[in-house]
Coordinates of C-alpha atoms and ligand atoms in Angstrom, one line a residue:
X27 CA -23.8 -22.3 -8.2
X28 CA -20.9 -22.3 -10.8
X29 CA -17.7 -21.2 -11.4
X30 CA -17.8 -18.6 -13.4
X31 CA -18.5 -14.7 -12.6
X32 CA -20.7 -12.8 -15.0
X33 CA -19.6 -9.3 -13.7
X34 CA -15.7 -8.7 -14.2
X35 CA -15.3 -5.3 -12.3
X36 CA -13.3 -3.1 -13.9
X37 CA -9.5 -1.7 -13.5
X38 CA -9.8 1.4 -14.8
X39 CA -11.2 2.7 -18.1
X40 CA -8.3 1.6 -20.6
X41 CA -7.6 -1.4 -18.8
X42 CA -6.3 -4.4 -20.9
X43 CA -6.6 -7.2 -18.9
X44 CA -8.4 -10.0 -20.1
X45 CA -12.2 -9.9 -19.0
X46 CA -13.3 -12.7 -16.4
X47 CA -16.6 -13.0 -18.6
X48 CA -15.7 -16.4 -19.9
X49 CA -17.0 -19.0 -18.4
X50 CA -14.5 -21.6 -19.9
X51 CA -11.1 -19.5 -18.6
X52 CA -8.6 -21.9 -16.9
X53 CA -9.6 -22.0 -12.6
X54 CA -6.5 -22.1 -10.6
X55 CA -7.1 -23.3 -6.9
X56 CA -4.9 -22.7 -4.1
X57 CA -5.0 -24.6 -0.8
X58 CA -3.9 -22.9 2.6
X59 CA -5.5 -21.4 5.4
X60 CA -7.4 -18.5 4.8
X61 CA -7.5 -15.4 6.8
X62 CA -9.0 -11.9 5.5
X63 CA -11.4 -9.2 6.1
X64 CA -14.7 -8.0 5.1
X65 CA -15.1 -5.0 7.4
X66 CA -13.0 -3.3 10.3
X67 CA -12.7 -5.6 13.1
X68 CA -12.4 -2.6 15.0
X69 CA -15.9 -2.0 15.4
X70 CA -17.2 -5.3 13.5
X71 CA -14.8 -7.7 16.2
X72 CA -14.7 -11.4 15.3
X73 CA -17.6 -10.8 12.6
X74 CA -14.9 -8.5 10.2
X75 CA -12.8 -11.5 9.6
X76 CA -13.2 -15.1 7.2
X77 CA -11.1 -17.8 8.3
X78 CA -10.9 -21.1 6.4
X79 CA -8.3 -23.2 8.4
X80 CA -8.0 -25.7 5.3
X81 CA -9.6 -23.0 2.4
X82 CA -9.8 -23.0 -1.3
X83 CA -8.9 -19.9 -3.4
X84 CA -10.2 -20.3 -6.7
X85 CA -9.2 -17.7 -9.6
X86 CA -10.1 -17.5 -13.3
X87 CA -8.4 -14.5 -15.2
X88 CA -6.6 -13.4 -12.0
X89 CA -9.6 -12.7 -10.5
X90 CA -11.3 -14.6 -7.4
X91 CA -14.1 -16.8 -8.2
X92 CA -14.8 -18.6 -5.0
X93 CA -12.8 -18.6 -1.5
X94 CA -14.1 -21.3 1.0
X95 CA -13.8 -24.4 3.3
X96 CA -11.7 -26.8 0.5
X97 CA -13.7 -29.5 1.6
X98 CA -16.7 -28.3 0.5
X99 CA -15.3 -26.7 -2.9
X100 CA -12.6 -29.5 -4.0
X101 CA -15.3 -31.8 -5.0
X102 CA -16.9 -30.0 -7.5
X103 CA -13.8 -28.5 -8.7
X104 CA -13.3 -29.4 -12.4
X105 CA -10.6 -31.6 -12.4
X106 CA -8.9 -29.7 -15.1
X107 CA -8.3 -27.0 -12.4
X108 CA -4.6 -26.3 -11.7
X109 CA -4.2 -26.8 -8.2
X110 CA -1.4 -25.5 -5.8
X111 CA -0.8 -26.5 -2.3
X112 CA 0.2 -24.1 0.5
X113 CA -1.4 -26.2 3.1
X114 CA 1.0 -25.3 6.2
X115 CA 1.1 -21.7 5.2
X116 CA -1.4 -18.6 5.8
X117 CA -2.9 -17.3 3.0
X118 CA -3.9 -13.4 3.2
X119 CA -4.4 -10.7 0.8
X120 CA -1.2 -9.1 -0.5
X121 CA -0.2 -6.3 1.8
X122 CA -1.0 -2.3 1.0
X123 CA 1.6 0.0 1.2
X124 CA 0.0 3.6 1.6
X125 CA 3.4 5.5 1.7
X126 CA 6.7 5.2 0.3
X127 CA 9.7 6.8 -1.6
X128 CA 10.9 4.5 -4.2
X129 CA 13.8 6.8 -4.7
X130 CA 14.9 6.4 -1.1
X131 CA 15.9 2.9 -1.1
X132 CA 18.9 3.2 -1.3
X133 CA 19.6 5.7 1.5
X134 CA 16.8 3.6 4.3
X135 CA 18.7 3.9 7.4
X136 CA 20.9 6.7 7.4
X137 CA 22.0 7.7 10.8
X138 CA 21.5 10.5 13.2
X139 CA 18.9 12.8 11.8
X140 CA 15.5 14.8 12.3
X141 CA 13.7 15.4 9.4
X142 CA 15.2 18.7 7.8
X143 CA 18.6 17.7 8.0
X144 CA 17.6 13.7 7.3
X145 CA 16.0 15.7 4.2
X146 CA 18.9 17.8 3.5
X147 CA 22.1 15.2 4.3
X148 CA 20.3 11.8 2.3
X149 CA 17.0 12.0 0.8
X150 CA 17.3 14.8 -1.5
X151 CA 21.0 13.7 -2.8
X152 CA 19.6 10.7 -3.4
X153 CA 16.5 12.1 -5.1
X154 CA 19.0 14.0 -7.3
X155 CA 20.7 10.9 -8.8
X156 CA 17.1 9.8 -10.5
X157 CA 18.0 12.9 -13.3
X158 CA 19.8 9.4 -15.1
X159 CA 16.7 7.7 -16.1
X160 CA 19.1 4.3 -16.1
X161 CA 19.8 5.0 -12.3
X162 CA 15.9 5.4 -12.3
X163 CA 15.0 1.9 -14.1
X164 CA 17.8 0.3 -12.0
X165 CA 16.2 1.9 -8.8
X166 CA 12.6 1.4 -10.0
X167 CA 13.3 -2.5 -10.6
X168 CA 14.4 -3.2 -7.3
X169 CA 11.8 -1.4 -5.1
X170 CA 9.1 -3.3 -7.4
X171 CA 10.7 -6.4 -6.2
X172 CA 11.8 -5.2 -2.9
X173 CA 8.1 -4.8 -2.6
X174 CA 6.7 -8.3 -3.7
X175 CA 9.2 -10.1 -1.4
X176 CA 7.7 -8.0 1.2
X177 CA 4.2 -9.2 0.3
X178 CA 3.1 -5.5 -0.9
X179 CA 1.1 -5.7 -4.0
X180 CA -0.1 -2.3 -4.2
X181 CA 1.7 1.0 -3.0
X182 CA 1.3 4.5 -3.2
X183 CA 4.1 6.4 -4.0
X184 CA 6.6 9.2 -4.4
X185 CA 8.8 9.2 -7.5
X186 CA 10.9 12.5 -7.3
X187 CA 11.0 15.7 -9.3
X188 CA 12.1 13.8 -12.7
X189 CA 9.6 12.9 -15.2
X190 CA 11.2 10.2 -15.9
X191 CA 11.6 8.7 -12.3
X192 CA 7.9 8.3 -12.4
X193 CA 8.3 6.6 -16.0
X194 CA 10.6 4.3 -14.8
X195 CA 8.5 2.7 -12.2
X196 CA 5.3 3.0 -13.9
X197 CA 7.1 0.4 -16.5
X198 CA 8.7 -1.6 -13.5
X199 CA 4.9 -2.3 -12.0
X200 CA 3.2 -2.6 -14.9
X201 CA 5.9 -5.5 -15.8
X202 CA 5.0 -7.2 -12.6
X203 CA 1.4 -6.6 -13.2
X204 CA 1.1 -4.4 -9.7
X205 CA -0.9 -2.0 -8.7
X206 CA 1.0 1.1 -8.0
X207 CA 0.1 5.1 -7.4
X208 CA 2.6 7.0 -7.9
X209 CA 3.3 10.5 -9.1
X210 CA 6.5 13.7 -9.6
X211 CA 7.1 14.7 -6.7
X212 CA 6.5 18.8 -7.0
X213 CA 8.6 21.8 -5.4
X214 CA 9.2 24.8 -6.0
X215 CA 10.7 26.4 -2.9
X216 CA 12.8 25.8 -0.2
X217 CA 15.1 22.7 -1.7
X218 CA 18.1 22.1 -3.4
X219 CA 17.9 24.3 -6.9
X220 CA 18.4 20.8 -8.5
X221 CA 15.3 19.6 -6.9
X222 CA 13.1 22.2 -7.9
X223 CA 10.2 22.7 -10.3
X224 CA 11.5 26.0 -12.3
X225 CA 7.9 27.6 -11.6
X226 CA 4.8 26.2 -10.5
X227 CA 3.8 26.0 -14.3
X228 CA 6.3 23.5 -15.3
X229 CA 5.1 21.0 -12.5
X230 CA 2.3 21.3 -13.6
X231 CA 2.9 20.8 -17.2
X232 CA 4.9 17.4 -16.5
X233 CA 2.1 16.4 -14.1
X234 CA 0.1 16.5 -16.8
X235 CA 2.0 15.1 -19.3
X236 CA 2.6 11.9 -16.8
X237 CA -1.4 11.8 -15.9
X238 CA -2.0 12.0 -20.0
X239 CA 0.3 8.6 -20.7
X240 CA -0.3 6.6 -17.2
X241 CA -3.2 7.5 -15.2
X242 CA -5.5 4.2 -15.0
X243 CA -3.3 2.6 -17.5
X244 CA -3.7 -1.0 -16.5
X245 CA -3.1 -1.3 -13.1
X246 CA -1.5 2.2 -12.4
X247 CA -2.6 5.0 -10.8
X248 CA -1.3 9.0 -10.7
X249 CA -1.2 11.0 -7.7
X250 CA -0.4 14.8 -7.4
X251 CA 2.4 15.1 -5.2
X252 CA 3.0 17.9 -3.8
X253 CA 6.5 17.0 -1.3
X254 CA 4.8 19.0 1.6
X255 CA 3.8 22.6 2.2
X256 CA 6.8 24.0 3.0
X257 CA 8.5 22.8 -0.4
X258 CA 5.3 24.2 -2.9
X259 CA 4.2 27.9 -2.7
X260 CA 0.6 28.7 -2.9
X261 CA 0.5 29.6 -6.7
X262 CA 2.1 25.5 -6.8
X263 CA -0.7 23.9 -4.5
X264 CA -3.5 25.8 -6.2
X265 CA -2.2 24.5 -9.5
X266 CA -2.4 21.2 -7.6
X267 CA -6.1 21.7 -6.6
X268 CA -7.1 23.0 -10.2
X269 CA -5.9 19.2 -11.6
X270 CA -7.3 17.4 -8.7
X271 CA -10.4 18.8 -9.1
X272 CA -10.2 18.1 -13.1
X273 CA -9.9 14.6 -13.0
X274 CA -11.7 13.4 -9.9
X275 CA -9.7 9.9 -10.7
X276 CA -6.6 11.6 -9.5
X277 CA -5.2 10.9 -6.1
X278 CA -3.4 13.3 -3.7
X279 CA -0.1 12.4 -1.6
X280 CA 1.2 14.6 0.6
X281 CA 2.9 14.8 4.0
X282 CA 1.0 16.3 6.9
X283 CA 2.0 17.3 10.5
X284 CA 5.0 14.8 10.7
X285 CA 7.5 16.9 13.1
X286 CA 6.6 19.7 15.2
X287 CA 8.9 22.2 14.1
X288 CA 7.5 21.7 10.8
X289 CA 4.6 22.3 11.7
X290 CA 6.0 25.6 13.2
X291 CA 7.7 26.6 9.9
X292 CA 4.7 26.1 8.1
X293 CA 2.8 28.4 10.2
X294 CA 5.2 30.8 9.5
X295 CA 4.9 30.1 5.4
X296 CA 1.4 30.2 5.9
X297 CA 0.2 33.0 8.3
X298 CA -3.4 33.4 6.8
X299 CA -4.0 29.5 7.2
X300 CA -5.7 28.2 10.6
X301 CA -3.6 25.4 10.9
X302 CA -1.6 22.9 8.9
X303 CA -4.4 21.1 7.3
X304 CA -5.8 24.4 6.4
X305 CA -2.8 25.1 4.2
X306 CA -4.1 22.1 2.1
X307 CA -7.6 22.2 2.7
X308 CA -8.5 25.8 2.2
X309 CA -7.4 25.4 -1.7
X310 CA -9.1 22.1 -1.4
X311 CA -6.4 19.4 -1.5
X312 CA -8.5 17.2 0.9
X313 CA -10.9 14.8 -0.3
X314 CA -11.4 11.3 -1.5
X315 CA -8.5 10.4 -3.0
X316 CA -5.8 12.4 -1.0
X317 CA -3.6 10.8 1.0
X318 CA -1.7 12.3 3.9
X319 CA 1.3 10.7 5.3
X320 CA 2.0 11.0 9.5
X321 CA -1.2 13.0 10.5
X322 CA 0.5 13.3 13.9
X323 CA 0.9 16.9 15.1
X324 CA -3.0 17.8 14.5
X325 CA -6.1 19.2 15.8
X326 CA -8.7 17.1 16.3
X327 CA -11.4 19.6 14.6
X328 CA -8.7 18.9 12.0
X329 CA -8.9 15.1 11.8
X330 CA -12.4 15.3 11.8
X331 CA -12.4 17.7 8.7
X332 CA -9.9 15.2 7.0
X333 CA -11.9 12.6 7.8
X334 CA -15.6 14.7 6.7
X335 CA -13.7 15.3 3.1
X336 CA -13.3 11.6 2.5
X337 CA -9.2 11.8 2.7
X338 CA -6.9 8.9 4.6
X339 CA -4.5 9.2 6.6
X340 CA -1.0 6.8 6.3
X341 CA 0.1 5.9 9.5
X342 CA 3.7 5.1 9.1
X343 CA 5.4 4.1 12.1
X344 CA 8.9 2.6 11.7
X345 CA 9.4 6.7 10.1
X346 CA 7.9 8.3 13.0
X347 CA 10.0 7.0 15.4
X348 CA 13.4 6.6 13.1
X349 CA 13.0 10.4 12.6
X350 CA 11.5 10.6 16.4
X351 CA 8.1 12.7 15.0
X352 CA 5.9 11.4 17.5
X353 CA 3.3 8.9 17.9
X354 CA 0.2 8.6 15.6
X355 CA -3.1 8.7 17.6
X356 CA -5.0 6.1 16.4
X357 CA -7.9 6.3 18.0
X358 CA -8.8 10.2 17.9
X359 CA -8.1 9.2 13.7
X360 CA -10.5 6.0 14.0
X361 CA -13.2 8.4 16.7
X362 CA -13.1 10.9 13.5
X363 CA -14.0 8.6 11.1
X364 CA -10.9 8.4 9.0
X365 CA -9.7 6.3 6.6
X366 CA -5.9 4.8 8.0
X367 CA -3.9 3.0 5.9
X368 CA 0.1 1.4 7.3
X369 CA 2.7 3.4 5.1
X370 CA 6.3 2.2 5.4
X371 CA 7.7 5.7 4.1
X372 CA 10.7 4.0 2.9
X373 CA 13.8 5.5 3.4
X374 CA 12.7 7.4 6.6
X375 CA 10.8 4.2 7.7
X376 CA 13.2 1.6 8.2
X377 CA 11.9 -1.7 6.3
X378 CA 9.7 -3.0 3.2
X379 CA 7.7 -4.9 5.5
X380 CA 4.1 -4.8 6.2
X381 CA 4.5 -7.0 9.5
X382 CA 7.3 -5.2 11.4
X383 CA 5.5 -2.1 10.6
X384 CA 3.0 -3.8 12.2
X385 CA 5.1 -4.7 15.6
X386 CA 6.2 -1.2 15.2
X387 CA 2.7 0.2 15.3
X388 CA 1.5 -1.8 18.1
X389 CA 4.8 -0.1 20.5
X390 CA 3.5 3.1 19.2
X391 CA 0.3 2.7 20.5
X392 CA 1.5 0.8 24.2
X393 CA 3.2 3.9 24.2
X394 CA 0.3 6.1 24.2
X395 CA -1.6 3.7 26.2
X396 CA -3.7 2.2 23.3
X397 CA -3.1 -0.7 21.9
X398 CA -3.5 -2.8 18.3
X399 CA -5.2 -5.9 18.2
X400 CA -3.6 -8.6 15.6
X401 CA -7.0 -8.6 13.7
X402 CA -6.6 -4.8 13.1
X403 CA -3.4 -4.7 12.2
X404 CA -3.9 -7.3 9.4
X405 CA -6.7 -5.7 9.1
X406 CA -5.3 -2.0 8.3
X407 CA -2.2 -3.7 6.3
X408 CA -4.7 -5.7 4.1
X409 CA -8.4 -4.1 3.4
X410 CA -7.9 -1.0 5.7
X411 CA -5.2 0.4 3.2
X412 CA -7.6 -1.1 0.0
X413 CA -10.6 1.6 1.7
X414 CA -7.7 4.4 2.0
X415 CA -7.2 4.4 -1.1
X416 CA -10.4 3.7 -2.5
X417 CA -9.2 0.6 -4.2
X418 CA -11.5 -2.1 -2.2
X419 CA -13.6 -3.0 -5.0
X420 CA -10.9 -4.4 -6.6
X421 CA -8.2 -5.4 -3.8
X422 CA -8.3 -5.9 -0.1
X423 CA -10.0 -9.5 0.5
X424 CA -10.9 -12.4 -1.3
X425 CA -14.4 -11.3 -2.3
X426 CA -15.2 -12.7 -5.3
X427 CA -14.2 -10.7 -8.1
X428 CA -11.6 -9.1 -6.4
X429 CA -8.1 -9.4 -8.2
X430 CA -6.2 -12.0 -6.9
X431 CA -3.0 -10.2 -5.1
X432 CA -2.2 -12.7 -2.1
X433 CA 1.0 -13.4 0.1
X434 CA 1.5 -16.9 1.0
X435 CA 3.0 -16.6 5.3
X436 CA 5.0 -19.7 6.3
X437 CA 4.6 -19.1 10.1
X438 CA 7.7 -21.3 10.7
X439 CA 9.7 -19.5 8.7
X440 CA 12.6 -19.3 11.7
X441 CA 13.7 -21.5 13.9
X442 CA 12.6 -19.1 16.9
X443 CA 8.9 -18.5 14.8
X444 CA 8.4 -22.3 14.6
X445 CA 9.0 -22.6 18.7
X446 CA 6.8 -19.5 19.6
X447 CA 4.1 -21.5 17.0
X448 CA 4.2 -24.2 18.8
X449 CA 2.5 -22.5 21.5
X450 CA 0.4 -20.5 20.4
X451 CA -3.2 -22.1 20.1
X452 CA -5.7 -19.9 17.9
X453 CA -5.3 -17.9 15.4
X454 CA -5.5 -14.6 17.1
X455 CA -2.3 -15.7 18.9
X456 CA -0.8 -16.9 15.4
X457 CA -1.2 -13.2 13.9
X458 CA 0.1 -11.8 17.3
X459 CA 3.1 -13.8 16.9
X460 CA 3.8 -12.8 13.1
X461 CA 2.9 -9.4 13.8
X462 CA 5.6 -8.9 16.6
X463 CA 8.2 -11.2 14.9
X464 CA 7.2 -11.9 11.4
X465 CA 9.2 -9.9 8.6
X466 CA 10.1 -10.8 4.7
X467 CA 11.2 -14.1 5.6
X468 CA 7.6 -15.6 6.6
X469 CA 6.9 -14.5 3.0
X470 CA 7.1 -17.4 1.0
X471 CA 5.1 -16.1 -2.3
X472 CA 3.5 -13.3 -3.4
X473 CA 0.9 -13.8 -6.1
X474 CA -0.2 -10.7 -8.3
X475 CA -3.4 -11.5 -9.8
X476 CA -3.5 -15.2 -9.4
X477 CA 0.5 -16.1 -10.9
X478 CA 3.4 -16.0 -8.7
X479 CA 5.5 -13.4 -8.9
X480 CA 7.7 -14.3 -6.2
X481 CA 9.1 -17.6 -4.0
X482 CA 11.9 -18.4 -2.0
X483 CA 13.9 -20.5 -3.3
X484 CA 13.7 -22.9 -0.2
X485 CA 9.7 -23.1 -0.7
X486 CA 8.5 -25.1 -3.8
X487 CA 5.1 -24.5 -4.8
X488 CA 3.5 -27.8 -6.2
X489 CA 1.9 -26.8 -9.3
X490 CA 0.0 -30.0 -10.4
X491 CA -2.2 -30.1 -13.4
X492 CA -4.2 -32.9 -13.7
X493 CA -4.8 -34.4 -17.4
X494 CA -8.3 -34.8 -18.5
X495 CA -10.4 -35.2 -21.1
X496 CA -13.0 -33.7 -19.7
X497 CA -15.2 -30.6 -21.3
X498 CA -14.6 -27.7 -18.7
X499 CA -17.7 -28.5 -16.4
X500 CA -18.6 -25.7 -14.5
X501 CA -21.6 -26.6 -12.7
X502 CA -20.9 -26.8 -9.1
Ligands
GUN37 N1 8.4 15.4 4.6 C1 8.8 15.9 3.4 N2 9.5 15.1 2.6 C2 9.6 14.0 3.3 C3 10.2 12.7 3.1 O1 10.9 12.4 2.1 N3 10.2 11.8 4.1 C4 9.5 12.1 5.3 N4 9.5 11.1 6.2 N5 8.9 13.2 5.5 C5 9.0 14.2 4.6
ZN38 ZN1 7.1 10.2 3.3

């Protein structure tokens, strides 16, 4: 078997990556233990997850060639092959973020609130500043790299009302190479006049506008994004459906069923609608693609519609308690056949990272008397997010041909982390542990497709490049 991949995949249709169709592109290999998934270890169990204890990552062209045991790939590695060596560290796919507020940064944890004033007192100032599109490509910069210090090398996300806030972090991710869904955020009732779309036509027209220069540009995505129901008015959502069904590449974000008394408000916006859901369903805003953040406060006839129409739900849990929502129902959402993805919903969520939303999700759960094993949490954060948002052929694992976005986790990244490791004897109880106390600082790189876009300083990647005079061999 060699080296080399004859089918590249594809990242969208104007994509301008290089192709992985040479056979004689430099290999990079890096050396760690392995961990990902192939399937949902919630009904796959142990047979969902690939483990390498001492693994081999090879990537030509950012892409994964070959992910194994080292010892049985190092020999026939060309020797030519750069090789770097993360040997004490975990090596997993980089995290998916399946909802967030860039322009929120700045306001996460801001005391004392439910979600209409929390709304009313910090988000939507905040949202107001991004009308300076320097504020924006300040703001824009530092989630990107808020985000790969976290791990997360993919998000979906709200910009705000201002062309150019999406602008500004399309140009931030596509700098760093991410991946990144994002989209203007659209209202056009019931928010600050500064906030507001001045008729459903105009949203639409900038949507449009945005979808024309960045949808599927390299590695970037747009998504419709409607705020929530309350904030568009029918003519605005069915202007919303009309482009989503145009361009069936288009994703859909939107909050659903967060707070009960929103729910209650929207029943009294939408009197002819059967439930919440129904408000976006009935003008068909649910399907593959969509996106909806929370999911708490709902039916389950309604799950299992969201779930029939190929649509995800985000389960963000550091928000949901922050704001006091409620807690998600994970398994009515997995018994429905949904698609779940972790959202941080920065600023209402209270941190960047993929593992304390993690412990935050497993207290969730004890609370409603269900649990998270560490295998599906990593699971959800890594490949279960990649299937939300129907970006698994291309991210998620270390498949070969997948792009190759991984985190490097030093699991003795604290004094207290090294102790606990010290006791814990297999790697179920290793994920457990960095689950429950794991946050950015067990994050010792994060690679975006196969080149390091962030280290800490105290961890120095060995980058060794052997001379040789060898012809690349890639028989293996
Ligand atoms: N519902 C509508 N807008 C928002 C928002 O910005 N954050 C959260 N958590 N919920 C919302
Ligand atoms: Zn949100």
């Amino acid at each position: 078997m060699g080296w080399e991949r004859t089918d590249s995949g594809h990242l969208g249709k104007t994509h301008t990556l290089n192709s992985t169709r040479s056979a004689t592109a430099p290999l990079l290999a890096v050396r760690g233990e392995i961990v990902y998934f192939t399937s949902d270890p919630a009904s796959r169990g142990a047979a969902a997850c690939e483990h390498f204890p001492d693994g081999l990552l090879v990537i030509a062209n950012g892409r994964v060639v070959r992910c194994g045991p080292a010892a049985e790939l190092l020999p026939a590695l060309p020797s030519e092959a750069r090789q770097i060596d993360h040997r004490d560290k975990l090596i997993l796919p980089g995290f998916v973020d399946t909802h967030i507020h860039y322009a929120q940064t700045s306001i996460v944890a801001s005391y004392g609130a439910r979600l209409s004033t929390w709304l009313a007192e910090y988000a939507w100032p905040a949202e107001a500043n991004f009308i300076d599109p320097a504020h924006a490509a300040a703001e824009a910069a530092f989630f990107c790299d808020e985000l790969l210090q976290n791990g997360t090398t993919t998000a979906m996300t709200f910009a705000t009302m201002h062309p150019a806030s999406v602008e500004a972090l399309f140009e931030a991710a596509a700098a760093r190479r991410m991946r990144l869904i994002a989209g203007k955020v659209l209202m056009d009732r019931n928010c600050p006049q500064n906030l507001r779309d001045a008729n459903a036509a105009t949203g639409d027209a900038q949507s449009r506008a945005l979808i024309e220069k960045w949808h599927e540009r390299d590695r970037l995505a747009y998504a419709i994004t409607p705020r929530f129901a309350p904030t568009s008015t029918p003519e605005q959502l069915q202007l919303a459906s009309r482009l989503f069904h145009e361009i069936p590449s288009l994703y859909l974000q939107t909050h659903l069923a967060e707070q009960r008394d929103e729910a209650a408000w929207v029943a009294k916006l939408y009197p002819d609608a059967r439930s919440y859901y129904d408000v976006y369903a009935s003008r068909g805003l649910s399907g593959t693609h969509s996106v909806f953040a929370h999911c708490i406060w709902l039916e389950n006839e309604d799950r299992h519609m969201l779930a029939d129409t190929g649509a995800a739900m985000s389960f963000c849990p550091t928000s949901n308690l922050f704001l006091g929502s409620g807690l998600f129902n994970l398994a009515r959402a997995r018994e429905a056949g949904a698609r779940i993805g972790m959202g941080t919903d920065i600023g209402a969520g209270t941190s960047f990272s993929l593992l304390r939303t993690l412990s935050e999700a497993y207290k969730v759960l004890q609370l409603a008397g269900q649990t998270l094993s560490p295998e599906e949490g990593f699971y959800l954060a890594t490949l279960g997010g990649a299937r939300a948002l129907y970006l698994d052929e291309f991210i998620g694992n270390f498949a070969p041909g997948r792009e190759a976005d991984f985190v490097v986790l030093d699991p003795q990244a604290t004094p207290l982390l090294a102790r606990r490791m010290a006791n814990a004897a297999t790697l179920r109880e290793r994920l457990f542990v960095l689950m429950m106390l794991g946050d950015e600082q067990c994050v010792a790189a994060t690679y975006v497709l196969g080149e390091p876009m962030f280290y800490r300083n105290s961890h120095r990647i060995n980058h060794s490049n052997p001379p040789s005079s060898k012809v690349a061999s890639h028989a293996f």
